[in-house]
Structure formats: C-alpha cells, structure tokens
XYZ file of C-alpha atoms in Angstrom:
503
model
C 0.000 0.000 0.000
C 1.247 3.801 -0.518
C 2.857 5.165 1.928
C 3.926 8.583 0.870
C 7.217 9.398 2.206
C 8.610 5.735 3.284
C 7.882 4.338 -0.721
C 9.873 7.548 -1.486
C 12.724 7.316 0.327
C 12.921 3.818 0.722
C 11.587 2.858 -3.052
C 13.767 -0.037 -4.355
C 15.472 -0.509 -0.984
C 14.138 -4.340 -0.346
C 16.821 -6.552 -1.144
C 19.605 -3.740 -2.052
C 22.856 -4.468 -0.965
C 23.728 -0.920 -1.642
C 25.607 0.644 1.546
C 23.519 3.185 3.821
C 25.435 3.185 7.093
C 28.953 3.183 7.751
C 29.663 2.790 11.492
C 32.828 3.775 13.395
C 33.684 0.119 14.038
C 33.284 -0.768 10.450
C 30.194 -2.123 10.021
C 28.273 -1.950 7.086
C 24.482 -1.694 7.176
C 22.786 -1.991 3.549
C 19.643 -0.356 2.499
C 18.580 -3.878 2.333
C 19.390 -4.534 5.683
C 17.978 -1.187 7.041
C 14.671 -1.971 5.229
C 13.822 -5.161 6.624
C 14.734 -3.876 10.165
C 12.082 -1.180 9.655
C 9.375 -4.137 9.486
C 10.327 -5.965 12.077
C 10.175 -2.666 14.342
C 7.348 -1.795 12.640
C 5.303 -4.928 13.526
C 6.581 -5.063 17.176
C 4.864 -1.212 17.182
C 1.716 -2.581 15.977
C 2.016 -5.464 18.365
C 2.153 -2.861 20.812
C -1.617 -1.580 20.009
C -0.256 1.289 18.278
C -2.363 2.577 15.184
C -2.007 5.224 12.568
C -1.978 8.660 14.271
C -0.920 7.476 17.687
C 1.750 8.872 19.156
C 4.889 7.394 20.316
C 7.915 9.736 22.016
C 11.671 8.782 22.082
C 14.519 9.430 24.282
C 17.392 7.622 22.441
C 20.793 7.960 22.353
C 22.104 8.366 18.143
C 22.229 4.713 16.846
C 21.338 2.733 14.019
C 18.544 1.083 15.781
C 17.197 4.600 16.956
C 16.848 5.398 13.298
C 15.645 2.514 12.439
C 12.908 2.651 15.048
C 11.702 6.373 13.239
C 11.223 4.708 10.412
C 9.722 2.051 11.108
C 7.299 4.918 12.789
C 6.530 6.296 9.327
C 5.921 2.936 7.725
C 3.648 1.881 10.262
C 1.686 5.705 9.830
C 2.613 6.380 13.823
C 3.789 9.783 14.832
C 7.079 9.855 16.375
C 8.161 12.463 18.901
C 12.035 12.534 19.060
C 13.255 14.207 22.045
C 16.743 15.603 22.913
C 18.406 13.148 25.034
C 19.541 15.953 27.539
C 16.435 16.377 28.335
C 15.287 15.552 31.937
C 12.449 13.795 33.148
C 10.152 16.544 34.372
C 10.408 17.470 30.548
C 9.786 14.853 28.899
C 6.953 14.310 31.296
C 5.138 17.610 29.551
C 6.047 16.341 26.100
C 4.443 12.595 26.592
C 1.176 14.241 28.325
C 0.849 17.328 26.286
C 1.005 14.732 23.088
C -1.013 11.875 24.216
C 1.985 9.373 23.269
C 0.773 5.883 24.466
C 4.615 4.500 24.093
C 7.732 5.844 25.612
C 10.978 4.524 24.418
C 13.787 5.308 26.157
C 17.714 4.053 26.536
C 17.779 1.306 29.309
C 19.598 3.537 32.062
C 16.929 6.122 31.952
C 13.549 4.160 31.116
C 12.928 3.145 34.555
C 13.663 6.832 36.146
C 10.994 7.717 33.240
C 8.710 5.467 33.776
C 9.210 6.268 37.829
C 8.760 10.132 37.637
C 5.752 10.286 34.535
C 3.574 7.325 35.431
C 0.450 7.671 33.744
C -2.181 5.298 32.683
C -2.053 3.400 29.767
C 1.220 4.711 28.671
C 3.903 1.813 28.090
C 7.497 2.272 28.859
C 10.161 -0.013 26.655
C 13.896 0.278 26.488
C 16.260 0.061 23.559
C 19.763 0.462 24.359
C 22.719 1.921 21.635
C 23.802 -1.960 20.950
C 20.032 -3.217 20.059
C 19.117 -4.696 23.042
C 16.109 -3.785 25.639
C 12.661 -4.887 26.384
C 11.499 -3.538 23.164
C 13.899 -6.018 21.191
C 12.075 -8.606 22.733
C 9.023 -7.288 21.532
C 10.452 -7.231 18.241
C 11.551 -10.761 19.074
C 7.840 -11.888 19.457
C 6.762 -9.672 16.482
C 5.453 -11.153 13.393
C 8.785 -10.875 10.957
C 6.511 -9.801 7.872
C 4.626 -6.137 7.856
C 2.650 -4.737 5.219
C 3.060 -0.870 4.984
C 0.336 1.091 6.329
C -0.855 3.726 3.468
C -0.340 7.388 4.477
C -0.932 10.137 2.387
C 0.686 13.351 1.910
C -0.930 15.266 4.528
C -0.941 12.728 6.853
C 0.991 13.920 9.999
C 4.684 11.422 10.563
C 6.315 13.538 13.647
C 6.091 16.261 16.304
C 8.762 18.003 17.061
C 8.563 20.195 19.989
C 9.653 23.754 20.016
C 10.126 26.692 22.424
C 8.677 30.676 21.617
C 8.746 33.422 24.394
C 5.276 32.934 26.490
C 3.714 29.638 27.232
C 4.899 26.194 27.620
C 6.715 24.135 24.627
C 4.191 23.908 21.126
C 4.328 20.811 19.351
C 4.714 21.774 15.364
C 2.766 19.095 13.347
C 4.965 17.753 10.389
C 3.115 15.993 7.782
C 4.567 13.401 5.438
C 5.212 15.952 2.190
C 6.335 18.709 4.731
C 9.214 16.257 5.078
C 9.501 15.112 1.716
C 9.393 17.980 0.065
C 11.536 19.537 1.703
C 14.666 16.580 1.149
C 13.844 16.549 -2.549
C 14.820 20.538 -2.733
C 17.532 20.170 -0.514
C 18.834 17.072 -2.386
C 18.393 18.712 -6.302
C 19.994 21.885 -4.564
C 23.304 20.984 -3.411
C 23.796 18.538 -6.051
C 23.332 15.114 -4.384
C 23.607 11.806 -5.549
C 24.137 8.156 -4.871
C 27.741 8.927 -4.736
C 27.867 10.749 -2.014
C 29.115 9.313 1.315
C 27.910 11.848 4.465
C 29.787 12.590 7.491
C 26.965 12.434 10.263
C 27.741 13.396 13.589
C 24.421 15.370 13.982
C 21.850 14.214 16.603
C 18.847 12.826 15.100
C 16.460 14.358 17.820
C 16.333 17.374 15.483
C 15.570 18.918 11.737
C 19.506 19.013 11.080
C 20.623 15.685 11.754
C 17.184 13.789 10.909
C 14.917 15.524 8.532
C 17.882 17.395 6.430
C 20.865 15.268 6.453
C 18.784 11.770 6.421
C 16.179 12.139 4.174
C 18.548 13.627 1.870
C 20.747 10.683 1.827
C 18.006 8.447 1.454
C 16.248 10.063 -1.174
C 19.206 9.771 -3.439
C 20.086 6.631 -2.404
C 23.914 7.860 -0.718
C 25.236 6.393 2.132
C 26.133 7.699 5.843
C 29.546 7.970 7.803
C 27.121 7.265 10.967
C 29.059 8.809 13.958
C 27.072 8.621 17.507
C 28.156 12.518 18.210
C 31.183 14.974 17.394
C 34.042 13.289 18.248
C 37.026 15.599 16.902
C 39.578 12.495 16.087
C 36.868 10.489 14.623
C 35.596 13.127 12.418
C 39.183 13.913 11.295
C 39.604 9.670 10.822
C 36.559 9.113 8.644
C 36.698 12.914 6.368
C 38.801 11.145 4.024
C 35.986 8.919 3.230
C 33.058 11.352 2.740
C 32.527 14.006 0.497
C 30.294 16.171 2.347
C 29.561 17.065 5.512
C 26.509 19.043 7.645
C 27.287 20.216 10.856
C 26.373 23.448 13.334
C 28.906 26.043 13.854
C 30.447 24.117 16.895
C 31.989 21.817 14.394
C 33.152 23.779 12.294
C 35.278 26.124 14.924
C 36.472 22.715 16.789
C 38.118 21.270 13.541
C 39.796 24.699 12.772
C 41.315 24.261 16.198
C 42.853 20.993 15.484
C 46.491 21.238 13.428
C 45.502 18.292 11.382
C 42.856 20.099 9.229
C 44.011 20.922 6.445
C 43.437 21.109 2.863
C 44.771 17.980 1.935
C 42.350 16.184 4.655
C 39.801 18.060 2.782
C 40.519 18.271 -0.815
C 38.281 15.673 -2.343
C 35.463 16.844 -0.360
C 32.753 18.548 -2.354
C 30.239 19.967 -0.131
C 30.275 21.264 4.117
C 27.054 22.810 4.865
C 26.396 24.768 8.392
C 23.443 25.628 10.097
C 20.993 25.516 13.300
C 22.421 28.517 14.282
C 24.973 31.747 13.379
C 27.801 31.196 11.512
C 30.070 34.096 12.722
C 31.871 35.483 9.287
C 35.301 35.336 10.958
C 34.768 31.537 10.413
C 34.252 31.471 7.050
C 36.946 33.436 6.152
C 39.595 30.980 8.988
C 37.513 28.020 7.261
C 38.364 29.066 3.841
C 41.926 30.062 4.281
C 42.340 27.023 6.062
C 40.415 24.078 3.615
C 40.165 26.218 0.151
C 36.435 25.446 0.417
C 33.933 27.748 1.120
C 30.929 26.904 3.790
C 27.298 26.860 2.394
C 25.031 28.340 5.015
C 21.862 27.913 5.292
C 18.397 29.033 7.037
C 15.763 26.958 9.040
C 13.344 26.194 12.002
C 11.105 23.365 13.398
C 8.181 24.482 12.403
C 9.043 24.358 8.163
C 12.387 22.266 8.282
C 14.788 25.073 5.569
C 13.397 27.854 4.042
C 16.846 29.526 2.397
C 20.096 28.774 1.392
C 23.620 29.947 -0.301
C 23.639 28.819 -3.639
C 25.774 25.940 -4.592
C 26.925 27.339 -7.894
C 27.702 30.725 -7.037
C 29.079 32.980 -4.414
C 28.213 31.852 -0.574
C 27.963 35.076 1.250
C 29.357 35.103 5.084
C 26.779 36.800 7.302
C 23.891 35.592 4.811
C 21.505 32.427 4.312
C 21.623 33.035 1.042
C 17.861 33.306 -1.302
C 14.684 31.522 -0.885
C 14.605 27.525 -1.659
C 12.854 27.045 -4.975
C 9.308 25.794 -3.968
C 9.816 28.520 -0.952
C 8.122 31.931 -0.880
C 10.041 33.957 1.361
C 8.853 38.379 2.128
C 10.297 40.593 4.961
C 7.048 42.512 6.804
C 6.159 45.004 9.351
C 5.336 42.451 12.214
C 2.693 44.785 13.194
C 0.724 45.661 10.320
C 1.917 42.424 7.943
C 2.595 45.244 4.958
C 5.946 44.684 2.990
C 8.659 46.357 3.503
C 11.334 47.586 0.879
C 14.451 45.959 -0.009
C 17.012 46.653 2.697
C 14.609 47.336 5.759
C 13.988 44.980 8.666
C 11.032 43.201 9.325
C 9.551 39.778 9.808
C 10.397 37.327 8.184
C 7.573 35.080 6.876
C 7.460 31.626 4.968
C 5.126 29.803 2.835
C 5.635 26.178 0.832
C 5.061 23.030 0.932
C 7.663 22.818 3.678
C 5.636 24.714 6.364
C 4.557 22.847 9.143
C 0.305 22.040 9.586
C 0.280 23.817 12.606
C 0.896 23.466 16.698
C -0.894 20.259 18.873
C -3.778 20.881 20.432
C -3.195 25.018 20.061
C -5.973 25.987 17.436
C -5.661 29.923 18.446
C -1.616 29.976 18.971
C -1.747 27.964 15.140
C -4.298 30.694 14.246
C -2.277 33.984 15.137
C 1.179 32.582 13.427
C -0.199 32.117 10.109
C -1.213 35.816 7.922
C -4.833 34.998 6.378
C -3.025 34.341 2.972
C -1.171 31.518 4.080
C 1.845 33.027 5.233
C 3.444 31.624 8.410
C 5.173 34.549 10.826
C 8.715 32.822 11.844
C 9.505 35.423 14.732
C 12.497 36.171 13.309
C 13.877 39.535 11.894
C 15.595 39.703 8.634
C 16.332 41.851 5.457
C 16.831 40.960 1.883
C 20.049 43.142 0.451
C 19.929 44.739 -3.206
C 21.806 41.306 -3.836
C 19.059 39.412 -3.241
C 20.434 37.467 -0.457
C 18.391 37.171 3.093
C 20.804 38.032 6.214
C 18.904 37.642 9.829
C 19.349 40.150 12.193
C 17.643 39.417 15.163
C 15.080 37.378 16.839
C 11.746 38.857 18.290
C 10.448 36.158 20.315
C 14.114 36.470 21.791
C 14.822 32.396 21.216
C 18.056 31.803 22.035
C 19.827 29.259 20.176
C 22.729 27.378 21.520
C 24.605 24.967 19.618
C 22.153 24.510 17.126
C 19.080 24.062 20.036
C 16.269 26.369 20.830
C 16.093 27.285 24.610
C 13.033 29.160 26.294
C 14.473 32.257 28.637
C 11.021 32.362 30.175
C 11.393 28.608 31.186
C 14.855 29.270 32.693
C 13.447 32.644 34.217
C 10.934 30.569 36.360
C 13.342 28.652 37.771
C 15.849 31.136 38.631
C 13.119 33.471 39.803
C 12.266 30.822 42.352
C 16.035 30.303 43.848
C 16.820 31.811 47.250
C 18.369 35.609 47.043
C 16.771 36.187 43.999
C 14.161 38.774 43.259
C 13.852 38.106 39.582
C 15.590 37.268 36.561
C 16.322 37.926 32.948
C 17.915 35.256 30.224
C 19.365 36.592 27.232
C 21.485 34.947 24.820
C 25.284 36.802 23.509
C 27.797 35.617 20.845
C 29.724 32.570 21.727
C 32.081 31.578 18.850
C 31.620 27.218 19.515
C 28.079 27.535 20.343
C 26.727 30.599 18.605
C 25.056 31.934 21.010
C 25.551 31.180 24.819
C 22.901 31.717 27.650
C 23.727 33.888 30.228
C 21.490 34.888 33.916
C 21.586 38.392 35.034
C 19.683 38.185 38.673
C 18.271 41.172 40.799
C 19.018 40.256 44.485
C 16.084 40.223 47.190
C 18.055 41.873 49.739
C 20.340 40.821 51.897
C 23.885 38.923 50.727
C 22.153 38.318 47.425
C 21.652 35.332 45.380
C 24.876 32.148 45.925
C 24.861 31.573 41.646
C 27.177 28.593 42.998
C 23.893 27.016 45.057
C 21.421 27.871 41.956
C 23.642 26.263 38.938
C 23.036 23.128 41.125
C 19.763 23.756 42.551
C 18.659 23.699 38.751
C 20.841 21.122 37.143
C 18.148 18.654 38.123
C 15.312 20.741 36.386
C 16.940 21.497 33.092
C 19.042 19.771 30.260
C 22.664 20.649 29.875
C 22.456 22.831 26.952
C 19.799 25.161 28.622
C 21.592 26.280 31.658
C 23.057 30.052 31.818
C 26.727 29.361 31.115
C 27.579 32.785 32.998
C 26.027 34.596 35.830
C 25.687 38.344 36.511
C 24.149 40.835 39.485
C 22.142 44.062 38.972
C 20.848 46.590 41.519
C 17.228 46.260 38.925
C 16.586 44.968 35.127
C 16.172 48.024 32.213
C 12.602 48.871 31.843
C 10.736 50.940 29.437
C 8.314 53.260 30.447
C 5.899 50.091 29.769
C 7.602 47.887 32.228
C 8.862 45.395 29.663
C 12.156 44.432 30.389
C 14.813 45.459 27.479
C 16.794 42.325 26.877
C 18.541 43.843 23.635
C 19.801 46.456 26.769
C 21.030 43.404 28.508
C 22.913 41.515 24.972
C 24.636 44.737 24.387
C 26.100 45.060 27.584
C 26.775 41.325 28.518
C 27.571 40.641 24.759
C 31.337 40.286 24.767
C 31.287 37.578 28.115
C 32.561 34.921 26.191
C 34.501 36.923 23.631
C-alpha cells in the first residue's frame, strides 16, 4: 500500500545491498538490511496496540537502531516524537502528556527513572539500548517478521517536534509526510546530491539538522552515511577522508579549525560542508576558507518548516547571509505589526510559505491561528532583510529564542526557575555571541536583599530541572533589570552590555 514518504525514500530498498550506514567500528548496514529492520520494528509497534496517528515519544541515544525505530514509525503511519536526550524527566513528562503518546521509548539507564517520575495510565514504557538490546527487542523478538506498509498520504501527519517561543509552555509543530519530503527533494536537487555521495553524520537525530535534512537527503538519493554517535574531533578527522560532504552546526566547524591536522589535503576531495541551526560568525568562514580552500554553504531553518533559504551551490556563498529563498519557498520581509511589505534593505519579519511549512501546533488551534497571515503566510519570529543582492541576512530574533549549539532554549522557562532560587528577586535570560556555540545563555539576577543570590547554590539547585544545553553558562548581578516606560524588560539592553562575556 502507498505510503507517501517511506515508498519515497525507501523505493527499491528491499533486497539492495547498496551501503547506507557506515559505522565507526566498520560495520556496514545496507539499504537492504535497514529496510527489513524497519518491518520488524514496525510490527513489534503494531504489536504494541499502536495505530495510525498514535503517538509514540523517544529518548534515544544516536544509533542505528534509533533510526531505524523512526522509520519504522513512518511505515507503520505512527507519529514519532524525538526528544533531545539531555532532556530531563520533568520534561519529557510535559512532552508525553501534552502529546497523548501511548509508548515511551527510552535508553535502558533512563527508562525506569521515566517510567518512575511520569507514570500515567495506559502509557507503556520499553527500552532500547545503543547496541540493540532492551525490552522492546524482545518485543520485536515476538513480532510477526513480515509487515505490510500502512498507506499514508501526503498530509498525513509522521512527527512532532517540539519547540520553544517566548510565552507559554513548549508547542508541538505538526509535520506531515510531504512537509518532510518535500523539503529533502529541494535540498537534495539543490546541493547537487547523488548516490555517490558518502555523508559525514555526527548530527543528533532528535532534530531537523541531523534527521529531517541530512537523512532524508541521503536516502532520497540513495547515498550512504559515515554514521558517527556525536562529534568526536579524532573520529571526524579519521573518517573525512571517506566522505565528500559534511553538515554540521557552527560548533563543528570552529572545533576542527582548532585541530592542526585540518588541512586542505584532509579536505581536498570533499565537495560539499554545509552549516546551520544557528549563526555562523563570518570570521569563520573566512579561517575556514583560508584554512580548507572550500567555502561553507550556510543555510536558514526552524522546526516548524524544516529550511526555508540557502547559499547557492553554484555561485558565491555570502558570510553573514543564508543566502535566497529555496525554490518551492516563498520567502517576504514585513512590518510584524501591520503584515505590509517592507522595501528591499529594511527589517522586518520574516515570513514563509511552501510546501515545507509545518500544519500547525498540537492541540493550540488559536496559537496555530495567530502565526499564520490569512493568505497563508506563516510569521517565523524572526527579523531579517533581503540586500539589493538578493540574499536574506537575519538580524535578530523577536520572540528572543536563544539558540545554543544549534538548540532552541526558552528564557522564560529558565526565568521561572531562577526566579524561584533563594536571594533572587527576579531574573532575565538573554542569549550573547559565543564563537563554539553561537550563542551562549547567560542569567543576570536582581538580588532580594540581603547577601544576594549564591549563583554557585542555583547552577546546582537547577541542574536537576533542566538539560545541559539550557543552563546560563555565565552569571551576573544588577541593583534592577532596564525597563521601558511600559515595564517590559529590554533584553537587547542586557545583549549589548553582557555581549562580549565569552569573547
């Protein structure tokens, strides 16, 4: 039966002993190979009582059976949540009730602690571990080996992915089956992809990046995947000479500049490293191409409509830009408050529309209401300008996301914590340049009297309440916060002056 985006990417796959993954150790998985696994996972899901349209979240460390299991999601028409494995269990809680996921997967030494801390009726809790094992490769053990595909159509949701804005809790953006598609198929005709093409993937596949860009894009071209479980600078420099392209966030890019051993011979039959998830600061590209000869292709994208923009392939790649609108992608820069274009050069809002934009947030009919313009149009958040060149450069956020090595963290989510700590009358999160991780999060707390607030006793006081990557990597002490003369706190006051902390 049709199943819109798994017959796509995995057409002609049964039985091909073409190579998909390359592991460190290496091991060789075929598409042949990663094919059948999908429909054993796939029937142990529907052995599991899971349907089309039910949801099922994910904690997983990066393997080849994590993958496996998302795909075997999309064959069997059940909507996957993948969730950042930094994430603790207080947050994942809100992700698996807020969803309605019925399964929780998680990696043995956490499923337990999960299943401990969320409870909840009817929701089943299964392990799968890096190395294939867990209770849910029993399941799989018990499965039926033979699945028939369930159909799905093109609007047909396949995954949430959960995202952060400035007020309220976490939104879960519905992805449908051609959102996804569509989007790999651009991508893929874009930057010149084909079966040839061997990727270096040390992206997580919790996110767009490392799962809905740099996967799908291999698959639809049938290419294969260096399959690394996460940056690891000596691996990465090991395996380049067996890829010819690469995707990776800014972090890896200024790490392997670091390291002697890059070079332009380690490089020079590489034909393609892309960056993205957040800033790439210019002084990098220029180091990068001084250093390799090649020239980093940058591009632009969020959750909620996977990319939207990029450098061109043939042409010149512009440092400080994301380059022009994807083909099937209309792209215009607005006055946020009145939704009337602006000219050529001015800032304003940018907003998206293609077949890449997301259906719309979970269970938020109003919030999915008041980010889409009545003609379609859906309102990123993010400031931008389009140059007399024609290429889009963003300059700012106004939902003031920051994003830290390539994730999107909530201030207001850190702010409620911190606001809560002993010492501390309240609290204000911005994010400032960091040159490994784009932007880093810093605290700036008003004291509540006394000896003020012991940052020392907070940073572990909140540890247990938030994932690594969220927690304010510097600390600083006001008398009071800058106001306007509405109250509202100026947090582009507080970037300016905190902005060079980790210069």
């Amino acid at each position: 039966m049709a199943n819109h985006l798994f017959d796509k990417l995995l057409s002609g796959a049964a039985g091909s002993a073409a190579p998909f993954l390359h592991l460190p150790d290496g091991t060789v998985i075929s598409y042949g190979e990663f094919h059948d696994a999908t429909g054993r996972f796939a029937a142990a899901l529907s052995s599991l009582g899971l349907k089309p349209g039910d949801r099922l979240a994910l904690q997983l460390e990066k393997s080849p059976h994590a993958l496996t299991l998302i795909f075997a999601c999309i064959r069997a028409g059940v909507v996957f949540l993948p969730l950042n494995t930094a994430y603790t269990a207080d947050e994942v809680g809100y992700f698996v009730s807020d969803s309605g996921a019925s399964v929780v997967l998680g990696d043995g030494s956490k499923i337990d602690a999960l299943a401990e801390k969320i409870g909840g009726d009817g929701i089943r809790f299964l392990s799968l571990n890096p190395d294939g094992s867990g209770s849910f490769a029993d399941t799989v053990g018990r499965a039926p080996s033979e699945f028939e595909t369930i159909a799905r159509g093109p609007d047909d949701l396949a995954a949430f992915l959960y995202t952060s804005g400035t007020t309220g809790r976490s939104k879960g953006a519905m992805l449908t089956q051609d959102n996804l598609l569509s989007n790999a198929l651009t991508l893929a005709d874009l930057w010149r992809f084909t079966k040839d093409d061997v990727l270096l993937h040390a992206l997580p596949i919790f996110h767009t990046h490392g799962l809905f860009v740099a996967t799908n894009v291999m698959l639809s071209v049938g290419g294969s995947m260096i399959f690394l479980p996460k940056f690891d600078l000596d691996q990465m420099i090991d395996m380049m000479p067996k890829a010819t392209s690469m995707m990776g966030v800014p972090t890896f890019y200024t790490r392997l500049l670091g390291d002697p051993r890059f070079t332009k011979e380690l490089t020079a039959h590489m034909r393609l490293f892309v960056s993205g998830s957040a800033p790439l600061l210019a002084e990098v590209h220029t180091q990068f191409e001084a250093a390799t000869g090649h020239r980093i292709l940058e591009r632009y994208g969020m959750t909620e409509t996977n990319m939207n923009t990029s450098n061109p392939y043939d042409g010149e790649r512009k440092a400080g830009t994301v380059g022009f609108p994807l083909p099937d992608v209309s792209l215009r820069i607005v006055n946020p408050e009145t939704g009337a274009a602006v000219p050529d050069g001015d800032v304003g809002e940018i907003e998206v529309k293609g077949p890449n934009v997301f259906k719309g947030y979970w269970n938020m009919p109003e919030k999915t209401k008041e980010e889409f313009r009545p003609d379609g149009y859906f309102r990123t958040g993010d400031l931008g300008q389009i140059g007399s060149d024609g290429y889009v450069r963003i300059v700012g956020r106004s939902k003031d996301l920051i994003i830290s090595g390539g994730y999107n963290i909530y201030p207001k989510e850190i702010e409620l914590l911190l606001d809560d700590q002993p010492g501390v009358k309240e609290s204000a999160v911005v994010g400032v340049p960091h040159a490994d991780f784009g932007e880093g999060v810093v605290a700036v707390l008003v004291p509540d009297g006394g000896a003020g607030p012991d940052t020392a006793a907070i940073e572990k006081s909140i540890a247990g309440s938030l994932a690594r990557f969220k927690q304010p990597k510097a600390y600083f002490t006001l008398d009071e916060l800058p106001r306007n003369t509405m109250g509202k706190v100026q947090k582009n006051m507080l970037r300016d002056r905190f902005k060079d902390t980790f210069a």
